[in-house]
mmCIF file of C-alpha atoms in Angstrom:
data_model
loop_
_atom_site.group_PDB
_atom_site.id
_atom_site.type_symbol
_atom_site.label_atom_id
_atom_site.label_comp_id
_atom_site.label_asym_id
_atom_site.label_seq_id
_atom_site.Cartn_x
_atom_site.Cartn_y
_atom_site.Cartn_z
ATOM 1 C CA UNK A 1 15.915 -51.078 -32.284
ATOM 2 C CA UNK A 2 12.645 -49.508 -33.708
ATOM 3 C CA UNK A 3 12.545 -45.841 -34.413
ATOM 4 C CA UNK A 4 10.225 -43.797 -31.652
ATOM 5 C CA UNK A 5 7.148 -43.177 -32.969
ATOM 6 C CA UNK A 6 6.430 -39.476 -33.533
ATOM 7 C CA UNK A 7 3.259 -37.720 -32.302
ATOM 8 C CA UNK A 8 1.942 -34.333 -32.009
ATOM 9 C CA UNK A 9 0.480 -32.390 -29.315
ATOM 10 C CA UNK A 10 -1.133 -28.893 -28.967
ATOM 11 C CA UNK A 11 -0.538 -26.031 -26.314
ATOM 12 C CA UNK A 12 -2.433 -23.095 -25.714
ATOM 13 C CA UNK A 13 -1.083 -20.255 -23.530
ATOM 14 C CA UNK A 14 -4.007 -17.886 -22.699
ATOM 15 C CA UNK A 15 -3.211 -14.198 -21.949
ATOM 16 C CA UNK A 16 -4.935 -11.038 -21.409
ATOM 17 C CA UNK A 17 -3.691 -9.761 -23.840
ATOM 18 C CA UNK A 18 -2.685 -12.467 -26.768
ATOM 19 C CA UNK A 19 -3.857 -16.313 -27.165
ATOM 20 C CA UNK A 20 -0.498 -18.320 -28.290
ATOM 21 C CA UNK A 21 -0.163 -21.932 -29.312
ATOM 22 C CA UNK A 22 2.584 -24.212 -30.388
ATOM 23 C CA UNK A 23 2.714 -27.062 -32.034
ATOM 24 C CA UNK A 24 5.139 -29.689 -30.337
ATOM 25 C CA UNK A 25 6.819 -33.553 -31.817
ATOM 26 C CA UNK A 26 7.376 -36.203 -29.299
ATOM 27 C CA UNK A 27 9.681 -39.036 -30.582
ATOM 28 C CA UNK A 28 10.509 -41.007 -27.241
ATOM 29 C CA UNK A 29 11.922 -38.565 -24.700
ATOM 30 C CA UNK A 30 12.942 -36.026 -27.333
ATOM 31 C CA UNK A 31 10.206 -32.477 -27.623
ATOM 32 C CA UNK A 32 10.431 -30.478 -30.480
ATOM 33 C CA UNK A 33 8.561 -27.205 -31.335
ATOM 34 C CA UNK A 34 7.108 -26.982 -34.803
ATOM 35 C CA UNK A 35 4.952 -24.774 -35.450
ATOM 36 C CA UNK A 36 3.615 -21.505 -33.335
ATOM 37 C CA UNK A 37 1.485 -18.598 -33.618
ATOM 38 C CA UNK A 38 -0.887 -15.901 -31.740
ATOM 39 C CA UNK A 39 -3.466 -13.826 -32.194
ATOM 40 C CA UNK A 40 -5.009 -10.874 -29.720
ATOM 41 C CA UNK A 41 -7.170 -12.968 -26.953
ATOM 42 C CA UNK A 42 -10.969 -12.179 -27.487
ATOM 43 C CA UNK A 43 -12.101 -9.504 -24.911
ATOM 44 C CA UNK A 44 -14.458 -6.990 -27.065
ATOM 45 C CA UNK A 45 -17.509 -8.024 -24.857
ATOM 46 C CA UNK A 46 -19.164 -6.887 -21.688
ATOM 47 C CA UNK A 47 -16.863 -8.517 -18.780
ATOM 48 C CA UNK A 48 -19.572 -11.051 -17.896
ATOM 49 C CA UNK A 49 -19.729 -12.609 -21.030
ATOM 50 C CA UNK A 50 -15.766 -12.414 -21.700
ATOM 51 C CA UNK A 51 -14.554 -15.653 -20.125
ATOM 52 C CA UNK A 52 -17.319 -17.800 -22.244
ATOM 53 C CA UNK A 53 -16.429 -16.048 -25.737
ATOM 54 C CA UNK A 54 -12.530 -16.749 -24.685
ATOM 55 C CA UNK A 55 -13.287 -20.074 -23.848
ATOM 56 C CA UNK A 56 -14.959 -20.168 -27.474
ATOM 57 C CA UNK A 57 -11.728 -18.870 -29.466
ATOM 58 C CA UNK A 58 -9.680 -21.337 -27.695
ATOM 59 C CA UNK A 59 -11.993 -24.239 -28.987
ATOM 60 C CA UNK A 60 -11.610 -22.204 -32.522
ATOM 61 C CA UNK A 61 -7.814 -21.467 -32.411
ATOM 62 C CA UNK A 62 -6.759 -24.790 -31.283
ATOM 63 C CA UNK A 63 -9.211 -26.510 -34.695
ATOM 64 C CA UNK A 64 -7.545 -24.501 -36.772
ATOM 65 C CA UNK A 65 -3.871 -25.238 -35.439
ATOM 66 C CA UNK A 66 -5.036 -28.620 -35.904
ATOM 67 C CA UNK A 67 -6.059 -28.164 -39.510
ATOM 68 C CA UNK A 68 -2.970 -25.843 -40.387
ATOM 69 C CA UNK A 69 -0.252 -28.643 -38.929
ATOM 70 C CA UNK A 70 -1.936 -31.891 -39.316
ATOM 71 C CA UNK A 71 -3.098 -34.381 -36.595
ATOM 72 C CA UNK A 72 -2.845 -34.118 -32.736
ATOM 73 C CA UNK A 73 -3.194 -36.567 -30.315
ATOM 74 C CA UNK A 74 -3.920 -33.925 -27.078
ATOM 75 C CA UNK A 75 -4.359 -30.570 -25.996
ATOM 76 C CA UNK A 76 -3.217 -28.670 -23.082
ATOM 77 C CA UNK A 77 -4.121 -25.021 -22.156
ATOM 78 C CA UNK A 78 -1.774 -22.702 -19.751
ATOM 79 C CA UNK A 79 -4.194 -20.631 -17.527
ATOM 80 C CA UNK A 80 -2.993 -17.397 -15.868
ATOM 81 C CA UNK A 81 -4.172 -18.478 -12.363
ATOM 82 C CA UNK A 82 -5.764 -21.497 -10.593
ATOM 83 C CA UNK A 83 -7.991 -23.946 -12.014
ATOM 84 C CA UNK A 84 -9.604 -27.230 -10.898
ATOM 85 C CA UNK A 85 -7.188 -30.153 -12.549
ATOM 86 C CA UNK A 86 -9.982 -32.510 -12.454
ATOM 87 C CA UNK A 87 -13.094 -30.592 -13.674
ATOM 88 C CA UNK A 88 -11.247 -28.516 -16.205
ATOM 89 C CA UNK A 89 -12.517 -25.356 -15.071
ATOM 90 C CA UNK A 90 -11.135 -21.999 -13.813
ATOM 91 C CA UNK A 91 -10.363 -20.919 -10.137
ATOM 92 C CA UNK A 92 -9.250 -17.590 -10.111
ATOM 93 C CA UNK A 93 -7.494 -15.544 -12.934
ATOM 94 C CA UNK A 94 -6.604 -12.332 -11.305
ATOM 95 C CA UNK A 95 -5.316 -10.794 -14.663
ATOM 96 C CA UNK A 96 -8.060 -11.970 -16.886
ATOM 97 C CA UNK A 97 -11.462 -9.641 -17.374
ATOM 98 C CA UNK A 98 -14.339 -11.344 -16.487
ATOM 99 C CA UNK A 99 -15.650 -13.776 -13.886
ATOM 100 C CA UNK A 100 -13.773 -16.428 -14.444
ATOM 101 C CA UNK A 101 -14.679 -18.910 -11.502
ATOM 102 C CA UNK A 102 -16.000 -22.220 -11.612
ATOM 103 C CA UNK A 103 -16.228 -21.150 -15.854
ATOM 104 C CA UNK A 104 -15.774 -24.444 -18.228
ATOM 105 C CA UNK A 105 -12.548 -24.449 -20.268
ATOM 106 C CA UNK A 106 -10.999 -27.772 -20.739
ATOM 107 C CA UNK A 107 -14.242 -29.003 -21.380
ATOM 108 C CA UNK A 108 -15.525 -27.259 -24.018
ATOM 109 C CA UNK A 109 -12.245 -27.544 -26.103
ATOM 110 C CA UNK A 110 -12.087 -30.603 -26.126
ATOM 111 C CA UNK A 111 -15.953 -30.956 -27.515
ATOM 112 C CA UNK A 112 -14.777 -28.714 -30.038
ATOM 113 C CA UNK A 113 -11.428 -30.648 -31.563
ATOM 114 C CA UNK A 114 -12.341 -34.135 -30.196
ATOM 115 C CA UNK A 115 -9.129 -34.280 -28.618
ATOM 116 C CA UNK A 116 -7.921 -34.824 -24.415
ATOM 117 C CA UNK A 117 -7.688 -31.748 -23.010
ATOM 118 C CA UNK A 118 -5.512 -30.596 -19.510
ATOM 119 C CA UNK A 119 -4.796 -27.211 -17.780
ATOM 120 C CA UNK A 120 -1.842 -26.290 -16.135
ATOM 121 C CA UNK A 121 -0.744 -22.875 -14.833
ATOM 122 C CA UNK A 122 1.217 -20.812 -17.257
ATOM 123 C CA UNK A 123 4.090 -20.827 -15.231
ATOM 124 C CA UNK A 124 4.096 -24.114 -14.474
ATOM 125 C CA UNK A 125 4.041 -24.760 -18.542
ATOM 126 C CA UNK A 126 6.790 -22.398 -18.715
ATOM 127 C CA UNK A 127 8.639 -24.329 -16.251
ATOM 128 C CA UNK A 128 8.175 -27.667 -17.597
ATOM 129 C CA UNK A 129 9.351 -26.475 -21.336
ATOM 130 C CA UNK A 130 12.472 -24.975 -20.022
ATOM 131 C CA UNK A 131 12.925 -28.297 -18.024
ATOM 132 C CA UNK A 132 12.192 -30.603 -21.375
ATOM 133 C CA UNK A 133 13.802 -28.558 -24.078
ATOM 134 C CA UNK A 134 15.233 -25.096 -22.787
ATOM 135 C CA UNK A 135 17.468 -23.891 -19.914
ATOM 136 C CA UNK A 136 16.669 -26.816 -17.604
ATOM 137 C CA UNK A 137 17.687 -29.672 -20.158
ATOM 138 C CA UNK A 138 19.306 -32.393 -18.076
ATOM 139 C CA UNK A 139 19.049 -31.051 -14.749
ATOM 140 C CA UNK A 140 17.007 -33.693 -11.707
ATOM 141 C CA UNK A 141 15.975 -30.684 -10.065
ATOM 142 C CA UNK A 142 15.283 -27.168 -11.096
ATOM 143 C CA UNK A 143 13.133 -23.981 -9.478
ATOM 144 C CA UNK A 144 11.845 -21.503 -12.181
ATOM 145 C CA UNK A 145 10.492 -18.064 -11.901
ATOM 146 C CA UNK A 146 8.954 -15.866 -14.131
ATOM 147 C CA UNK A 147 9.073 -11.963 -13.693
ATOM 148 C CA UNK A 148 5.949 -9.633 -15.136
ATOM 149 C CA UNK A 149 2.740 -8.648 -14.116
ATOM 150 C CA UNK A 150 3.124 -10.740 -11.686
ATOM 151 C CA UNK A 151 6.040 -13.699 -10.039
ATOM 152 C CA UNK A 152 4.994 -17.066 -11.247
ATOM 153 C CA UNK A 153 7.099 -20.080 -10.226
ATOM 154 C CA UNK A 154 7.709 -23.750 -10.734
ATOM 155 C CA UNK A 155 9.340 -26.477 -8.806
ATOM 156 C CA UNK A 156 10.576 -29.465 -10.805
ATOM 157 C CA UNK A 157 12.050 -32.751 -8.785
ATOM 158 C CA UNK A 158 13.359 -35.635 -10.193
ATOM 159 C CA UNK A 159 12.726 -34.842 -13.702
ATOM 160 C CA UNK A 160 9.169 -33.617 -12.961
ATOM 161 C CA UNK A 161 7.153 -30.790 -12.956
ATOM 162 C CA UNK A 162 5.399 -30.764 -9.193
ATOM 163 C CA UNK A 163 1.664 -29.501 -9.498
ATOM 164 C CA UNK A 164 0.567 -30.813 -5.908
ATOM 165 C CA UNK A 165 -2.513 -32.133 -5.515
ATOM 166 C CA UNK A 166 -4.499 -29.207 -6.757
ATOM 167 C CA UNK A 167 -1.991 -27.918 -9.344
ATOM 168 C CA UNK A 168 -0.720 -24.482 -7.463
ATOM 169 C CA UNK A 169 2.454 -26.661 -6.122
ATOM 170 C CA UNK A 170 5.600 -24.029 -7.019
ATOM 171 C CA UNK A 171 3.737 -20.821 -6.314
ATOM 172 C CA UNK A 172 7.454 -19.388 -5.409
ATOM 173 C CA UNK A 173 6.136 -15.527 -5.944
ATOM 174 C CA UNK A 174 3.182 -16.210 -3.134
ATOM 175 C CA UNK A 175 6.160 -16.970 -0.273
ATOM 176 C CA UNK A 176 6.082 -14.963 2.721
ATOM 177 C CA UNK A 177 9.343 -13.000 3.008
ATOM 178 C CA UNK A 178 8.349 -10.307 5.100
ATOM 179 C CA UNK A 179 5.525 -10.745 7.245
ATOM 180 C CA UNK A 180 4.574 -7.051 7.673
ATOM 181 C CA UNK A 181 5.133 -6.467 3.791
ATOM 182 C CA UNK A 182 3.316 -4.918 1.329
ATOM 183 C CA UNK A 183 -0.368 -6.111 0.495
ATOM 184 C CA UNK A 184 -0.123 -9.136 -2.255
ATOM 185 C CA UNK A 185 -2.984 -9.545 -4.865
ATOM 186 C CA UNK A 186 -3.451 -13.035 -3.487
ATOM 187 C CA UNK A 187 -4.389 -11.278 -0.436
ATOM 188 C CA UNK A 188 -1.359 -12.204 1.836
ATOM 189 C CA UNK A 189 1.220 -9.638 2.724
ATOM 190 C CA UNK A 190 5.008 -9.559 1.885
ATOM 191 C CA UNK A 191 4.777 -12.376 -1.051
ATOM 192 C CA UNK A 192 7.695 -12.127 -3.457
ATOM 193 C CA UNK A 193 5.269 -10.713 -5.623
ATOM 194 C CA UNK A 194 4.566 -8.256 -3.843
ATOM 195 C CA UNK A 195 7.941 -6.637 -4.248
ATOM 196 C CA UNK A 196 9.139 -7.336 -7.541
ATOM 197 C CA UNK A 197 6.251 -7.457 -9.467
ATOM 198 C CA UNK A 198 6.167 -5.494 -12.576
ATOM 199 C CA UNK A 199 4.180 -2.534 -11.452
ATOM 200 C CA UNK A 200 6.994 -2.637 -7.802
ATOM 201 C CA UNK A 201 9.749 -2.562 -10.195
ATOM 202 C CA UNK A 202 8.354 0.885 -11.536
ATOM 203 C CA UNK A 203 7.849 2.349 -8.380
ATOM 204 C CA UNK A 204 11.182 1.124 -6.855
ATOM 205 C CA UNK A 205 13.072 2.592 -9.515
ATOM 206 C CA UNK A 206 10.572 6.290 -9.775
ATOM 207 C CA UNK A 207 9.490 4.969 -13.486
ATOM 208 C CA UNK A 208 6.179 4.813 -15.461
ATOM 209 C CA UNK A 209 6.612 1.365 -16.368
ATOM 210 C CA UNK A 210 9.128 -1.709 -15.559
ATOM 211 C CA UNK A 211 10.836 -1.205 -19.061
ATOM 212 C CA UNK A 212 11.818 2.545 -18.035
ATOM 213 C CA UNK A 213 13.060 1.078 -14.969
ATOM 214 C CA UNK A 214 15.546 -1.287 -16.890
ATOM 215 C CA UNK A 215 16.307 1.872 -19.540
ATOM 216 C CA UNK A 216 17.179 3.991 -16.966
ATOM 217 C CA UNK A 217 19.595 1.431 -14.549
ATOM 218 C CA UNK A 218 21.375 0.188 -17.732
ATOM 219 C CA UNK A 219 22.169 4.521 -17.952
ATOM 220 C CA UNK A 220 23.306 4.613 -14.743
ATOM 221 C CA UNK A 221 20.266 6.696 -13.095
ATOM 222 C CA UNK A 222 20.554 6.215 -9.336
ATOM 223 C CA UNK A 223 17.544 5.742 -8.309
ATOM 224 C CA UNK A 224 16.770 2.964 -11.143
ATOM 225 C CA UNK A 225 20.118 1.341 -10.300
ATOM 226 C CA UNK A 226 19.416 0.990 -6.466
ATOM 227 C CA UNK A 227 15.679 -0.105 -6.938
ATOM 228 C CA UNK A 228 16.712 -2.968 -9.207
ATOM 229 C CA UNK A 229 19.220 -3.864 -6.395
ATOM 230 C CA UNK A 230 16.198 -3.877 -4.019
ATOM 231 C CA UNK A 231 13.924 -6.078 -6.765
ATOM 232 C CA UNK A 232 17.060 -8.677 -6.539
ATOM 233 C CA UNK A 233 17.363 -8.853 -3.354
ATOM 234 C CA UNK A 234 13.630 -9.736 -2.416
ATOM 235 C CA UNK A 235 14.105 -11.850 -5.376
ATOM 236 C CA UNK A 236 17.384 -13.522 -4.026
ATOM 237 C CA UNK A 237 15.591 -14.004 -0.366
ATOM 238 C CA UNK A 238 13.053 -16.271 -1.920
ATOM 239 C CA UNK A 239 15.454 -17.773 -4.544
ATOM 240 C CA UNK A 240 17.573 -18.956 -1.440
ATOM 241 C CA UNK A 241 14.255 -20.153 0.560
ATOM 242 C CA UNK A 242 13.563 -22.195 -2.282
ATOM 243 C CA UNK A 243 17.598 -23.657 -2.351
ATOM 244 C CA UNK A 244 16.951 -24.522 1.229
ATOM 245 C CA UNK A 245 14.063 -26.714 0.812
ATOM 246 C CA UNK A 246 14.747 -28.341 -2.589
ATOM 247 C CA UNK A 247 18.217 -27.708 -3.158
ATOM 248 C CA UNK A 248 17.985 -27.455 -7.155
ATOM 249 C CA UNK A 249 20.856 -28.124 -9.478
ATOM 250 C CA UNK A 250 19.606 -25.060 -11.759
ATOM 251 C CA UNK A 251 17.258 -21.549 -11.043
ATOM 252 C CA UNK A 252 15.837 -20.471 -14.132
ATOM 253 C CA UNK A 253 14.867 -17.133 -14.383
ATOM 254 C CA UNK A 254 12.230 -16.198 -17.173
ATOM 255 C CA UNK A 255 9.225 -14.049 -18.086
ATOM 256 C CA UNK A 256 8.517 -10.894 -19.977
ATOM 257 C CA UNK A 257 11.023 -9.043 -17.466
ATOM 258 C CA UNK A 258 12.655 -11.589 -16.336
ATOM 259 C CA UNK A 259 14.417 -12.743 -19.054
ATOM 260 C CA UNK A 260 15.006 -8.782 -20.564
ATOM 261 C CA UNK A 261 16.460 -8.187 -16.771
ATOM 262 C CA UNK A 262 18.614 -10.712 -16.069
ATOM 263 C CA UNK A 263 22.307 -8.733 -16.572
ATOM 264 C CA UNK A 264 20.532 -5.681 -14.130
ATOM 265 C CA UNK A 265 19.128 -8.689 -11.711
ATOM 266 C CA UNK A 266 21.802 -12.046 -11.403
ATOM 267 C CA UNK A 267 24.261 -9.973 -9.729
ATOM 268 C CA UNK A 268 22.316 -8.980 -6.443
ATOM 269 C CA UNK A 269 20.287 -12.190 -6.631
ATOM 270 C CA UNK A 270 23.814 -13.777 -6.355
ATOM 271 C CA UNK A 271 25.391 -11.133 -3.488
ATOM 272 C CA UNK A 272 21.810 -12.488 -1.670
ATOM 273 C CA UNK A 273 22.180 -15.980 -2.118
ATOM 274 C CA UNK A 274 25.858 -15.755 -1.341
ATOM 275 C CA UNK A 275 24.858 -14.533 2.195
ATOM 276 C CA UNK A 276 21.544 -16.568 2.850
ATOM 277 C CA UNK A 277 22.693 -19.702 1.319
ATOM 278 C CA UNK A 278 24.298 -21.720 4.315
ATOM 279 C CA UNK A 279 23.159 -25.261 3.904
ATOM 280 C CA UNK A 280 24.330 -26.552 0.705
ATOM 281 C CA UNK A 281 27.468 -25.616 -2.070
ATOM 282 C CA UNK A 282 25.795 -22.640 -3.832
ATOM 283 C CA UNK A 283 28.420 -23.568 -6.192
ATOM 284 C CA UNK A 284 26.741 -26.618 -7.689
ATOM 285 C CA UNK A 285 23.748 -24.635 -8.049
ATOM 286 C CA UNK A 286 23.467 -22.588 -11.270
ATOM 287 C CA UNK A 287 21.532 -19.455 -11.656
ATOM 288 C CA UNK A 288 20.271 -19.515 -15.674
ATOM 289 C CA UNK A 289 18.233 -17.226 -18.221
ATOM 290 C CA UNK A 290 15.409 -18.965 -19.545
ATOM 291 C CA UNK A 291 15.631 -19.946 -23.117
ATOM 292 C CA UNK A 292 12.352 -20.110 -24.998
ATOM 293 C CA UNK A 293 11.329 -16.680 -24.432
ATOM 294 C CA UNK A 294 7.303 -16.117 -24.800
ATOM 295 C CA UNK A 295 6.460 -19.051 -26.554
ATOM 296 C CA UNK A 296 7.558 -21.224 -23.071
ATOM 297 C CA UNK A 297 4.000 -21.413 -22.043
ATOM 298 C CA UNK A 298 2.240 -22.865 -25.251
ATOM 299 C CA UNK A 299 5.240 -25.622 -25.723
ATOM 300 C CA UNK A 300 5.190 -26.468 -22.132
ATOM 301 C CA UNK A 301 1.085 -26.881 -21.957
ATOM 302 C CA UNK A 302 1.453 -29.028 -25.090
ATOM 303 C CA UNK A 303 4.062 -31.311 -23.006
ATOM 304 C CA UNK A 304 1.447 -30.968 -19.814
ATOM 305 C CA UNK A 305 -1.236 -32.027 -22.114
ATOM 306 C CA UNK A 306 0.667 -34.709 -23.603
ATOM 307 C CA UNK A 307 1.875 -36.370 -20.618
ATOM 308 C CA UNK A 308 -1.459 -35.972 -18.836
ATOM 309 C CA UNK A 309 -3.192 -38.413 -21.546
ATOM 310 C CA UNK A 310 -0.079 -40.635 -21.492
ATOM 311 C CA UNK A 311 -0.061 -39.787 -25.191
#
């Protein structure tokens, strides 16, 4: 039998706050990270023209990866929000300065490398690089979230990320668990998000920030200790929605907080699935730290992209 033939592939993850790409191998069914680096995302301009000189640095960044690691066959770009799959252009990107809808991005990267370009949420990209070559390696089915500024989430079946037809499928953080809840940024109240998001975590726990939240519960303050248990439970109510439906073999948790949280947040995520979870063997259903830390996003786009050219 013929060796696989190896190719590489380009991901982007944009942020507000850093642009990060990776450099990825395909040989047959086997992913491999090469090469990665950031730099701070372009916002020193008025908001209005922001989103066109970011699109303009990800045209620049990704030619430059290009040069720097040789030859690519496709692009893909991780987008903190919704997009339009098809036209390549943004939706909605609640964290990102700027107006951002209906504003070009695949497009105009792909002019400037030459190469096929796709978008795919960030933590869809996230979820589909733990899947391929991080915490969700060999399972059929997996549900990911990822804990920050806000609760992204990806649902993978059968070996495959599922976008739905408009690429928001697995928008776990934007389920209703309480119906007279808190106010969501989506504009729906009692989301996930809307209770463990980074800035809830804080004010569960009588902090400044999310990290002084996890300081303080790992010292035993009170007050920090009982709001994580809070922030894992709302997180354990949709975990367990989420088993219901799909019934995963692995939940990968992930993100900036996420992954720094998990010894402060598995163990009341687990005391809620143990009493929610009434349909299936939570046994055979493992609750996981993500692996690939902040470079998930790039590496997973660069698998998106890949897969969406059939490259």
């Amino acid at each position: 039998m013929s060796p696989a033939i190896t190719t590489r592939h380009l991901g982007l993850d944009l942020g507000a706050t850093n642009l990060k790409w990776a450099m990825v191998e395909r040989a047959g069914d086997a992913w491999s990270a090469i090469a990665r680096e950031q730099v701070a995302t372009r916002l020193d301009a008025v908001p209005e023209e922001v989103p066109a000189r970011v699109v303009a640095q990800l045209g620049e960044v990704a030619a430059q990866a290009i040069a720097s690691c040789g030859p690519a066959l496709s692009i893909g770009i991780g987008v903190p929000g919704l997009y339009d799959p098809v036209a390549g252009t943004a939706r909605f990107l609640p964290n990102m300065l700027g107006p951002w809808a209906g504003q070009p991005v695949a497009g105009p990267v792909a002019v400037a490398t030459g190469l096929p370009t796709a978008l795919v949420n960030d933590a869809r990209a996230f979820g589909l690089a733990e899947l391929r070559l991080g915490a969700g390696r060999g399972a059929a089915s997996m549900i990911g979230l990822t804990l920050g500024t806000g609760v992204g989430g990806v649902v993978a079946i059968d070996g495959r990320v599922h976008q739905g037809h408009d690429g928001t499928g697995g928008e776990i953080g934007h389920q209703t668990i309480d119906p007279d809840g808190p106010l969501c940024g989506c504009g729906n109240r009692g989301c996930v998000e809307a209770f463990a998001r980074a800035d809830q975590i804080a004010a569960a726990c009588g902090t400044h920030t999310a990290e002084e939240a996890m300081a303080r519960a790992r010292g035993g303050d009170p007050r920090a200790v009982d709001g994580i248990a809070r922030i894992g439970r709302h997180l354990g109510i949709g975990i367990a929605n989420m088993i219901a439906v799909i019934t995963p073999d692995r939940v990968v948790l992930g993100g900036g907080i996420g992954a720094a949280a998990t010894d402060l947040l598995f163990e009341p995520i687990r005391a809620e699935l143990r009493l929610r979870v009434r349909t299936t063997d939570l046994g055979r259903v493992e609750l996981v730290p993500a692996e690939l830390g902040t470079w998930a996003g790039a590496i997973g786009a660069a698998i998106h992209g890949a897969e969406a050219a059939g490259a």
